[in-house]
Short mmCIF file of C-alpha atoms in Angstrom, two decimals:
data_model
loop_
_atom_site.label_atom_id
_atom_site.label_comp_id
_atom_site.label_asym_id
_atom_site.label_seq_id
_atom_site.Cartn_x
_atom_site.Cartn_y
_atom_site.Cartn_z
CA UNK W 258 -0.83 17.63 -26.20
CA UNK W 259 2.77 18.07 -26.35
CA UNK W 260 4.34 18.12 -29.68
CA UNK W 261 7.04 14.99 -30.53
CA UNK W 262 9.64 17.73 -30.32
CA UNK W 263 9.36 19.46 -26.45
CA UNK W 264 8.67 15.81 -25.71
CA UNK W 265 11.76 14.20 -26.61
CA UNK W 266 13.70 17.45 -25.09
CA UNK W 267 11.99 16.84 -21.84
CA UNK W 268 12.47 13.19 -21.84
CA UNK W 269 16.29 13.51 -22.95
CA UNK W 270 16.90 16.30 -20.49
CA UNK W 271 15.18 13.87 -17.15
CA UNK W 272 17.43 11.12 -18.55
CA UNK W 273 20.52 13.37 -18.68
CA UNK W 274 19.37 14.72 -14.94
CA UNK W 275 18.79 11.07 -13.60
CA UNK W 276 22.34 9.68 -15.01
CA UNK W 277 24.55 12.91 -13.60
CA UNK W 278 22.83 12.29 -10.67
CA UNK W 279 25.85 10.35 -9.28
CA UNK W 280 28.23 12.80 -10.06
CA UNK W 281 28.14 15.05 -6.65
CA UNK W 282 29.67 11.45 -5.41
CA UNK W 283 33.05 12.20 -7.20
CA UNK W 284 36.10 13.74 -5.55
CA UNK W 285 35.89 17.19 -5.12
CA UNK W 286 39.68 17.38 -7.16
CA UNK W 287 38.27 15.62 -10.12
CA UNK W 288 35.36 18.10 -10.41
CA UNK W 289 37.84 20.92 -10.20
CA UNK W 290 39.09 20.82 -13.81
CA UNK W 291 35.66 20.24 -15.15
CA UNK W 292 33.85 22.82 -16.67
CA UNK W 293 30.49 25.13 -14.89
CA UNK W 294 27.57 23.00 -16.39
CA UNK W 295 24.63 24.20 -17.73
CA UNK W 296 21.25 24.34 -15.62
CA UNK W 297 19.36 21.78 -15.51
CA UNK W 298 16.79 21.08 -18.25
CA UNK W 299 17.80 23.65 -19.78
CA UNK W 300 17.72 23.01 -23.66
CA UNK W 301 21.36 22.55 -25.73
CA UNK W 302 22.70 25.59 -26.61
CA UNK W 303 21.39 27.68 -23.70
CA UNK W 304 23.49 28.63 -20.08
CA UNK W 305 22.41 29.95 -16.67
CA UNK W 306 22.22 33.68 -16.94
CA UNK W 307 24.44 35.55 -14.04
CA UNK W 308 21.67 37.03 -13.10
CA UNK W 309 19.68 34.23 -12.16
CA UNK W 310 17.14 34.85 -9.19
CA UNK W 311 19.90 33.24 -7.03
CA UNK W 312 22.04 35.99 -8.10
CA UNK W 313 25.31 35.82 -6.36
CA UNK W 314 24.86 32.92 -3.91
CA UNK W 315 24.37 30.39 -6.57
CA UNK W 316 27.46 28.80 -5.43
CA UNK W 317 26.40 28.37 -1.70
CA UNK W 318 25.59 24.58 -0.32
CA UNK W 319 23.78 22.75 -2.34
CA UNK W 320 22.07 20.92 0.99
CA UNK W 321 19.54 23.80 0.52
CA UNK W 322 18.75 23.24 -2.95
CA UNK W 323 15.63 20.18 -3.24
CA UNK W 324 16.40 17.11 -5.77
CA UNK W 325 12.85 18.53 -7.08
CA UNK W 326 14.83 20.83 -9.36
CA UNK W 327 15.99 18.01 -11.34
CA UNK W 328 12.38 16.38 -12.48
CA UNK W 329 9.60 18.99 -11.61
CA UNK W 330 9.69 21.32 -14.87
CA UNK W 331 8.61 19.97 -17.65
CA UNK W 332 5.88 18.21 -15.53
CA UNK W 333 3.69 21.71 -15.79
CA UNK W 334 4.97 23.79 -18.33
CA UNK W 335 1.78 22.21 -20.70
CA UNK W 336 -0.40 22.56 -18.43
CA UNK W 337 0.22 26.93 -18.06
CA UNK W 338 0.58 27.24 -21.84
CA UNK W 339 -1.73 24.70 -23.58
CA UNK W 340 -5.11 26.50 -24.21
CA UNK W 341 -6.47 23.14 -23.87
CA UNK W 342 -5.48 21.87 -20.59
CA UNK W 343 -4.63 18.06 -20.29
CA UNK W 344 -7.85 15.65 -18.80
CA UNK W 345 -8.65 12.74 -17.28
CA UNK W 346 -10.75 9.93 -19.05
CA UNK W 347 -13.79 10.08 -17.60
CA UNK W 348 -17.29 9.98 -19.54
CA UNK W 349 -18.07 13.77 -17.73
CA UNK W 350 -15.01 15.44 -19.75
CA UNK W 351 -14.51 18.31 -17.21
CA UNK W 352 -11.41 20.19 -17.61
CA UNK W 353 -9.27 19.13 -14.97
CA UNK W 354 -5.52 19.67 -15.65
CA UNK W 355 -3.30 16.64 -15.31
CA UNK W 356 -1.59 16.81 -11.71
CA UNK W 357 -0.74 12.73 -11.36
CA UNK W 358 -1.33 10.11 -8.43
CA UNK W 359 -3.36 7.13 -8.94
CA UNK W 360 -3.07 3.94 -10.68
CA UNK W 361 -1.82 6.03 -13.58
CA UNK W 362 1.01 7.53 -12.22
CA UNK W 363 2.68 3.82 -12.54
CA UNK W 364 2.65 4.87 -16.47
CA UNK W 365 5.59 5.77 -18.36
CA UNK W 366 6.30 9.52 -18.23
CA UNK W 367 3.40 9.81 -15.59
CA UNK W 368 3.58 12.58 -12.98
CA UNK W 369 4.28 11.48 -9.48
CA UNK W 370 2.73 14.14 -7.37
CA UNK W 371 -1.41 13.26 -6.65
CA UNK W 372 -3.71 16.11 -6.67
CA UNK W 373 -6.78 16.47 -4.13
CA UNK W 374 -9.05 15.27 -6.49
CA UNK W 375 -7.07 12.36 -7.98
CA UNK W 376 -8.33 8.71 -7.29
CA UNK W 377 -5.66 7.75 -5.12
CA UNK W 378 -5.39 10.55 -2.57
CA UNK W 379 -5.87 9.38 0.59
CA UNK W 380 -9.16 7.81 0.26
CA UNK W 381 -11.42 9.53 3.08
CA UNK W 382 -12.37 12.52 1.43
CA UNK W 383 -15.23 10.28 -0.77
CA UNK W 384 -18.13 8.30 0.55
CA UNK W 385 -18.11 5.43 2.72
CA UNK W 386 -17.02 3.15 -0.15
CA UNK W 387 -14.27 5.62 -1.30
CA UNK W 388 -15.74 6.62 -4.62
CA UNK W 389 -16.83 10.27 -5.13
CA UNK W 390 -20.18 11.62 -7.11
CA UNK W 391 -19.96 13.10 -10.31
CA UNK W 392 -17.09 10.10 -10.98
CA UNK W 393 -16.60 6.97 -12.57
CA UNK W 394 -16.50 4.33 -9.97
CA UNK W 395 -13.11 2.82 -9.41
CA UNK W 396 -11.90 -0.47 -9.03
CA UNK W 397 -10.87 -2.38 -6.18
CA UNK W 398 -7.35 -3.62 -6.40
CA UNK W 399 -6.44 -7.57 -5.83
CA UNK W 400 -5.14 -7.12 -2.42
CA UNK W 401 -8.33 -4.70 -1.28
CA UNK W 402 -10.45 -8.30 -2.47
CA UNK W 403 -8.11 -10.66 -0.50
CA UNK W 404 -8.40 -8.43 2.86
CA UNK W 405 -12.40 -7.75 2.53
CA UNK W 406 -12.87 -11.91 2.01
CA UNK W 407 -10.54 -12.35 4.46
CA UNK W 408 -11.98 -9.76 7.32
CA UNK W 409 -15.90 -10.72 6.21
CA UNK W 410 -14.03 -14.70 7.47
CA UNK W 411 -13.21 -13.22 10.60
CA UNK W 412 -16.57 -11.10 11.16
CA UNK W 413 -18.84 -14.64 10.91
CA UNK W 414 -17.06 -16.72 12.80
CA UNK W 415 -16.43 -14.52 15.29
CA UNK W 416 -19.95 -13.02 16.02
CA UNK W 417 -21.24 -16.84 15.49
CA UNK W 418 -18.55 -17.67 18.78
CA UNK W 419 -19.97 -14.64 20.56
CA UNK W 420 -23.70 -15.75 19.75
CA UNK W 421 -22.86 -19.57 21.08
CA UNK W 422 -20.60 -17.89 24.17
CA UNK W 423 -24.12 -15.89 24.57
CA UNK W 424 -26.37 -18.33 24.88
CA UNK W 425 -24.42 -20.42 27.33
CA UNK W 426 -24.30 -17.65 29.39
CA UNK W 427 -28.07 -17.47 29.11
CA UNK W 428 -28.60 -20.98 29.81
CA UNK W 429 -29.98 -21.31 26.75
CA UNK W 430 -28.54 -24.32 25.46
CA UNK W 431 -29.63 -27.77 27.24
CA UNK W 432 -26.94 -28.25 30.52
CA UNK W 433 -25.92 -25.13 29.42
CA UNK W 434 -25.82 -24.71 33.29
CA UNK W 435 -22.98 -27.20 33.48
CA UNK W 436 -20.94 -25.38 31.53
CA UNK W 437 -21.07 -22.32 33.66
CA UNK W 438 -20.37 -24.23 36.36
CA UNK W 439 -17.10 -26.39 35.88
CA UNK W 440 -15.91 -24.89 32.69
CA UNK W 441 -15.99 -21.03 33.97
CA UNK W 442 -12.47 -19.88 32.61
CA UNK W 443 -12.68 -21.48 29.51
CA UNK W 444 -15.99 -19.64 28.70
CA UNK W 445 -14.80 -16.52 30.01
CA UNK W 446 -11.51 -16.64 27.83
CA UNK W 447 -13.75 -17.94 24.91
CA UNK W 448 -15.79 -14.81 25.06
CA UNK W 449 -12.85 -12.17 25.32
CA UNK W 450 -11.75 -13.70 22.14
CA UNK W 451 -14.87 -13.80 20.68
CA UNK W 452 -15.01 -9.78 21.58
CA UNK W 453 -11.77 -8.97 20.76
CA UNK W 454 -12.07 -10.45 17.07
CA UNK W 455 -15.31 -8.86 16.43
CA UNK W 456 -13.61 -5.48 17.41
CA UNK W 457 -10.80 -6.65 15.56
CA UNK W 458 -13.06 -6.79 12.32
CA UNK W 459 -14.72 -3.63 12.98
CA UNK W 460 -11.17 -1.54 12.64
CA UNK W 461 -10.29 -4.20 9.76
CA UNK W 462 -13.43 -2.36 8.08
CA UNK W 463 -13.08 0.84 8.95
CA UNK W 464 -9.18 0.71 7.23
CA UNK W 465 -10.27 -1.44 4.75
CA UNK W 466 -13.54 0.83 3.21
CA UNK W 467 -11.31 4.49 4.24
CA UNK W 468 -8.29 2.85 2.85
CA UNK W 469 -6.32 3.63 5.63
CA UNK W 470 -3.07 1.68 6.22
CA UNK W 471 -2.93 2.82 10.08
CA UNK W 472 -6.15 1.41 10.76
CA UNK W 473 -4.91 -1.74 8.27
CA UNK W 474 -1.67 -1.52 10.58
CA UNK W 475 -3.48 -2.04 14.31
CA UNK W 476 -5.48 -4.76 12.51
CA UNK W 477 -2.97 -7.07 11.50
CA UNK W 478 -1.14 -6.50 15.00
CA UNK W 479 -3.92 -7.11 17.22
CA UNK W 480 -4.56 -10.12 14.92
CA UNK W 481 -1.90 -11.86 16.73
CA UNK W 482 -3.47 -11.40 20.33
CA UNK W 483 -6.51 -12.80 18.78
CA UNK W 484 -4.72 -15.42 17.81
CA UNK W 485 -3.46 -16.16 21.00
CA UNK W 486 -6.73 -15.98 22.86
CA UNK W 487 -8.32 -17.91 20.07
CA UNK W 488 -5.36 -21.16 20.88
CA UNK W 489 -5.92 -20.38 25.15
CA UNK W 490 -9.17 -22.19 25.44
CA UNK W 491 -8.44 -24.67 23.25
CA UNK W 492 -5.21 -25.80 24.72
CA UNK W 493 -6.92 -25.47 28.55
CA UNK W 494 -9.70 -27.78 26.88
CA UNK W 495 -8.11 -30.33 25.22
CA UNK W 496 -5.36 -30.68 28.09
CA UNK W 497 -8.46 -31.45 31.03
CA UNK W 498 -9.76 -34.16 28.26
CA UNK W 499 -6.52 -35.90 27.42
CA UNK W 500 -5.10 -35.78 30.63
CA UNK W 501 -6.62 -37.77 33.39
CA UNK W 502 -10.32 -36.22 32.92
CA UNK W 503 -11.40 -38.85 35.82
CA UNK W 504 -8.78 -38.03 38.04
CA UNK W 505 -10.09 -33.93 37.79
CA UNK W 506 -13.78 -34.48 37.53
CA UNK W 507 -12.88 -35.96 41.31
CA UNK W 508 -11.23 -33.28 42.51
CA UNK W 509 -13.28 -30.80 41.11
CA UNK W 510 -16.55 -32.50 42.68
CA UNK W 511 -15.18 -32.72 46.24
CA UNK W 512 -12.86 -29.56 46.31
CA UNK W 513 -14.01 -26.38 44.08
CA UNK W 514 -17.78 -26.95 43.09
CA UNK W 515 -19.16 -27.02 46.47
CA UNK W 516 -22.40 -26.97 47.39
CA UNK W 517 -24.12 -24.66 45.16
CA UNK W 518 -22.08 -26.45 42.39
CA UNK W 519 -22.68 -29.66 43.42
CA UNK W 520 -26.76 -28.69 43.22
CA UNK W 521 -26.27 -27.28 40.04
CA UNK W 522 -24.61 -30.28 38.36
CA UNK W 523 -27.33 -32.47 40.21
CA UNK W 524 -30.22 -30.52 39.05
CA UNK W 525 -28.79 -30.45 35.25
CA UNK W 526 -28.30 -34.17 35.00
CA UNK W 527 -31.22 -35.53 37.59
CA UNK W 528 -29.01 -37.61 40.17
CA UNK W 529 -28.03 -37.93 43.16
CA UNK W 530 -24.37 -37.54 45.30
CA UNK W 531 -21.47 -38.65 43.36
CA UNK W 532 -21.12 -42.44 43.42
CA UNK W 533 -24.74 -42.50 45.48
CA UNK W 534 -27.14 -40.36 47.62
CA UNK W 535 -24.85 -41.24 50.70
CA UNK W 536 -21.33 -39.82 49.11
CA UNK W 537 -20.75 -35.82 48.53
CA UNK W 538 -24.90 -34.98 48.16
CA UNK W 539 -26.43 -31.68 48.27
CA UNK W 540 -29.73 -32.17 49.69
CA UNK W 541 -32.33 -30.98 47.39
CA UNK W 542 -36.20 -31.64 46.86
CA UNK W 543 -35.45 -34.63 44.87
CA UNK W 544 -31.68 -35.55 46.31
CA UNK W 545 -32.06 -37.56 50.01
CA UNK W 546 -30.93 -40.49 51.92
CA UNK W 547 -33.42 -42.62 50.06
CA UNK W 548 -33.68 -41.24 46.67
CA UNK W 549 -33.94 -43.58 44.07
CA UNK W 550 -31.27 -41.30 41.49
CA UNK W 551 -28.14 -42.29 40.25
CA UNK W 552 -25.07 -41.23 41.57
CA UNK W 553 -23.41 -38.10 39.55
CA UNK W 554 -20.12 -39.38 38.18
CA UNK W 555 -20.84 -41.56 34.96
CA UNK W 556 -23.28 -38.83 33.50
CA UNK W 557 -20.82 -35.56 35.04
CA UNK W 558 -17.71 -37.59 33.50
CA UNK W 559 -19.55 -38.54 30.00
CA UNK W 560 -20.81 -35.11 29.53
CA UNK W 561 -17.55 -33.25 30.43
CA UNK W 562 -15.76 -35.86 27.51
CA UNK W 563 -18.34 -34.25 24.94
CA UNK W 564 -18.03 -31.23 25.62
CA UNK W 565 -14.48 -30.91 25.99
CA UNK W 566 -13.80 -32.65 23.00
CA UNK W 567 -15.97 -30.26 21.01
CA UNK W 568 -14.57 -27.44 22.01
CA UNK W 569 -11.02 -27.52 21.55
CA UNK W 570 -11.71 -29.56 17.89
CA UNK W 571 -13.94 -26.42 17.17
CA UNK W 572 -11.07 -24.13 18.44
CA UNK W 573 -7.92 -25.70 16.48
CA UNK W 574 -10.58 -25.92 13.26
CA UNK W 575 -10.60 -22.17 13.63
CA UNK W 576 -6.90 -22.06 13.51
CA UNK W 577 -5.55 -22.84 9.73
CA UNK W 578 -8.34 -19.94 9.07
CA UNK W 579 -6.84 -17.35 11.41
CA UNK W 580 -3.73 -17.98 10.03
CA UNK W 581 -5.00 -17.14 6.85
CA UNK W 582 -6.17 -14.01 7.69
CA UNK W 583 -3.43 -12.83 9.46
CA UNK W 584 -1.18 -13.55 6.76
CA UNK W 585 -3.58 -12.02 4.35
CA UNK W 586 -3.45 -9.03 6.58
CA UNK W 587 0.40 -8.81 6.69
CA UNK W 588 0.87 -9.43 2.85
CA UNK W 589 -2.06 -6.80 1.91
CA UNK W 590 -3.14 -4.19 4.19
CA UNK W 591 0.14 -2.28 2.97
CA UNK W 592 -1.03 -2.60 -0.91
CA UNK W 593 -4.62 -1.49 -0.29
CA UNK W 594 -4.16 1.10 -2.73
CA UNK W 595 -1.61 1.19 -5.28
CA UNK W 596 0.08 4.74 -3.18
CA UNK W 597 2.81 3.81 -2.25
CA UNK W 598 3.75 4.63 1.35
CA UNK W 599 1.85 7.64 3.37
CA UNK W 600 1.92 9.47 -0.31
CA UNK W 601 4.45 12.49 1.61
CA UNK W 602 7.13 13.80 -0.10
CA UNK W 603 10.56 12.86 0.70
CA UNK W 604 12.78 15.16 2.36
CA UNK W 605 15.06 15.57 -0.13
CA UNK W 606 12.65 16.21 -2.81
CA UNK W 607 11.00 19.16 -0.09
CA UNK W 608 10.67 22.28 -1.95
CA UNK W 609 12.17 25.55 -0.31
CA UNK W 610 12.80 29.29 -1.78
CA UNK W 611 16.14 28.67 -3.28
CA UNK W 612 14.76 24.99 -4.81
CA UNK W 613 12.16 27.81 -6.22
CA UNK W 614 14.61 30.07 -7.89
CA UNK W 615 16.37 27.36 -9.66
CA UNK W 616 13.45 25.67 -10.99
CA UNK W 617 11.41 29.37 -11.74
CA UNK W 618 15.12 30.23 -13.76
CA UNK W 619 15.28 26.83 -15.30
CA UNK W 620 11.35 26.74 -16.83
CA UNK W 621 11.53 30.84 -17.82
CA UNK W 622 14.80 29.89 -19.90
CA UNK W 623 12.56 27.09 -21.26
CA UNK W 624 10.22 29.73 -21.93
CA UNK W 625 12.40 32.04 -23.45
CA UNK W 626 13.51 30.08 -26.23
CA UNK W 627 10.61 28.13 -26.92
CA UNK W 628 7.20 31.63 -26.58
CA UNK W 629 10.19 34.63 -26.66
CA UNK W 630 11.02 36.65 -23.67
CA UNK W 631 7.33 38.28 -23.09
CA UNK W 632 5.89 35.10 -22.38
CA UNK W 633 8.66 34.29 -20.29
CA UNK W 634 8.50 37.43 -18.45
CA UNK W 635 4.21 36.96 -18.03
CA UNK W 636 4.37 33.50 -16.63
CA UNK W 637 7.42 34.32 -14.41
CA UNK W 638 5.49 37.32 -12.79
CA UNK W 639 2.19 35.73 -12.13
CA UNK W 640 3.91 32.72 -10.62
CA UNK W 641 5.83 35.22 -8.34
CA UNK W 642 2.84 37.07 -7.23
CA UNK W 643 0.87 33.42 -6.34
CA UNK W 644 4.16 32.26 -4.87
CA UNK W 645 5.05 35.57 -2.82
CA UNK W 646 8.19 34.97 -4.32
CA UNK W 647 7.99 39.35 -5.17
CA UNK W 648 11.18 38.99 -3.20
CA UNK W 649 13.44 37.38 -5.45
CA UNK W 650 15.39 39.40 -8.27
CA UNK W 651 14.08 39.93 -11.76
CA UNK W 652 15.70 38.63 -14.66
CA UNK W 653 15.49 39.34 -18.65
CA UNK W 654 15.26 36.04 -20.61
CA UNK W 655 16.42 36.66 -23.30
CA UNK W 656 19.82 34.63 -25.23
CA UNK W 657 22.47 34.18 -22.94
CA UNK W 658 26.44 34.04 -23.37
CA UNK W 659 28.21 31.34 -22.15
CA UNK W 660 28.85 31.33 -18.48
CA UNK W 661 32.73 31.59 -17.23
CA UNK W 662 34.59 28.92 -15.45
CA UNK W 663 33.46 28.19 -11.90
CA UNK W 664 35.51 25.68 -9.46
CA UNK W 665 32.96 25.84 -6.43
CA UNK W 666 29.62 25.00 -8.10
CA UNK W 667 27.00 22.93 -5.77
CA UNK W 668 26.72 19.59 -6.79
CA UNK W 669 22.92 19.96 -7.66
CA UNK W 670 24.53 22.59 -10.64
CA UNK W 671 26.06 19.07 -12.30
CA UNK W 672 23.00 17.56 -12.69
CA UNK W 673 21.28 17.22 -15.66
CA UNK W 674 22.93 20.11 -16.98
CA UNK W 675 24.78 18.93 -20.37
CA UNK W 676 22.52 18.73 -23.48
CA UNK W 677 21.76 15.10 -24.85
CA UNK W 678 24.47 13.79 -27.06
CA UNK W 679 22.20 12.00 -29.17
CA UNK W 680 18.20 11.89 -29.09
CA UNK W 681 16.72 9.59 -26.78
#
């Protein structure tokens, strides 16, 4: 653990970095009479050595130099000296050193940065259900809950309207055959829908057990065009009922059913022509001049009224509960996981060679005052040899004088530089 004293330094030197952090916004003549400030996190009563691995372009645009410089050090300077590296709670007490991510990086003083094996990675490198062996299991979050209730909603009642859109088809049902005959495009519409939800659910799964927000993303869009199929049929449905249903049953009987219709609906309900055996008959074994069977319009127009009127009130009862889950998908799918965005690292905060030097200078300086210059001088080489960084100038730590007067420094040089007035 860190002792009270580096911890306060580290904390008072990220609070001095994060309020001088609006200071590159000044006028360039205001900054002119100000003094070269220290580097950052660098401890009161220390400077930036003149021979920093910069060296001589330490003045040069500070577009090149990451915002990482300002926040990264003391993050893993425990972590390389601590015989005891930092751990995890867990009950399996492996040594794992501390690298951040999670539901604990929303902690006070918490590292930022996940690691591979953190909790909150990216959620596919696990088993199906996210967790990973040799782990304690995690937790789903509140909005994880709301989308898997809400998704398991849309997987029943849209496999039980492909089942019923099934059986019609099959004739199972009794005048199923009806159906098939003058209510063709709202079946066919029903069962798209019925299709497209169930696929719908099947990606809402997939995102919601990988935790991934793109899958969570085409969800909750194509949500919407299941919504509108859903509302199709029961508009077309509840528009024949309400709407002179009389006047279309007759047009439908003597212009688009046609014979083979016409048999069809005859053979379903047992009668005869549509007023009588003498009136818009398709002769059949049991449909003739002198059959005794009713004509076809009372039962046609009484069973198309049922029908109908089932439908769309099953359709619009659907309707409050699709809006519920899309909703639920717009308000959750984004907080599946308490990462916040796609878990990259802004492009500010990008680390390149210069970003580097400044923060390899800063932590040796660290180093130097805190272990001497030999431990300085250790750590510094082996992190140049796993960095490649062999390149870059070597430096003795060791007490520095103050640095002179410099007009042109970069604006990332002002921040966080001056030691804490008081202790934070």
């Amino acid at each position: 653990m860190d002792s009270p004293r580096s911890r306060s330094s580290s904390i008072a030197n990220s609070t001095i970095s994060q309020a001088a952090s609006t200071r590159p916004m000044l006028a360039h003549t205001a900054m002119a009479n100000q003094l070269a400030p220290n580097t950052p996190f660098a401890p009161s009563g220390s400077q930036t050595s003149l021979n920093s691995p910069l060296g001589k372009n330490a003045t040069t645009d500070s577009s090149a130099v990451s915002l990482t410089v300002n926040y990264l050090p003391h993050k893993f300077s425990n972590t390389l000296l601590s015989p005891g590296p930092r751990k995890r709670k867990g009950k399996d007490g492996a040594g794992m050193p501390k690298r951040g991510g999670g539901v604990e990086a929303f902690k006070s003083g918490e590292a930022r940065i996940p690691g591979e094996n953190d909790e909150d990675y990216d959620g596919v490198s696990g088993d199906f259900f996210g967790a990973r062996h040799g782990k304690k299991k995690l937790r789903w979050n509140k909005f994880k809950w709301f989308l898997f209730a809400s998704n398991a909603l849309l997987s029943i009642y849209s496999i039980i309207g492909l089942v019923m859109c099934l059986l019609t088809w099959f004739n199972i049902w009794v005048h199923a055959d009806i159906i098939r005959v003058a209510n063709r495009t709202e079946l066919i519409i029903s069962t798209l829908a019925a299709c497209l939800a169930i696929f719908t659910s099947l990606i809402g799964w997939a995102g919601i057990l990988l935790n991934n927000r793109a899958f969570l993303a085409v969800y909750t869009f194509i949500l919407w065009i299941v919504f509108i199929f859903l509302l199709i049929p029961g508009y077309m449905t509840y528009k024949r009922h309400t709407f002179n249903l009389e006047g279309k049953i007759n047009a439908q009987w003597s212009r688009d059913l046609g014979a083979s219709g016409r048999l069809r609906v005859q053979n379903q309900l047992g009668c005869c022509g549509y007023y009588s055996p003498f009136v818009e008959a398709t002769i059949s074994q049991t449909c003739y001049a002198r059959s005794v069977l009713p004509g076809c319009k009372l039962p046609y127009l009484q069973y198309e009224r049922k029908i109908l009127s089932t439908w769309y009130t099953t359709v619009f009862s659907l309707v409050p509960l699709h809006l519920y889950i899309m909703i639920t998908g717009l308000l959750c799918s984004n907080h599946v996981t308490y990462r916040f965005g796609k878990g990259m690292m802004p492009k500010a905060y990008r680390l390149s060679l210069n970003s580097m030097a400044v923060i390899m200078d800063n932590y040796a300086n660290q180093l130097a005052e805190q272990y001497g210059s030999d431990v300085a001088t250790e750590i510094l080489a082996r992190s140049r040899s796993n960095l490649q960084l062999d390149s870059m100038p070597t430096m003795p730590y060791l007490p520095l004088q103050p640095q002179q007067t410099s007009v042109n420094h970069s604006k990332y040089d002002s921040i966080g530089g001056r030691a804490p007035e008081t202790a934070i």
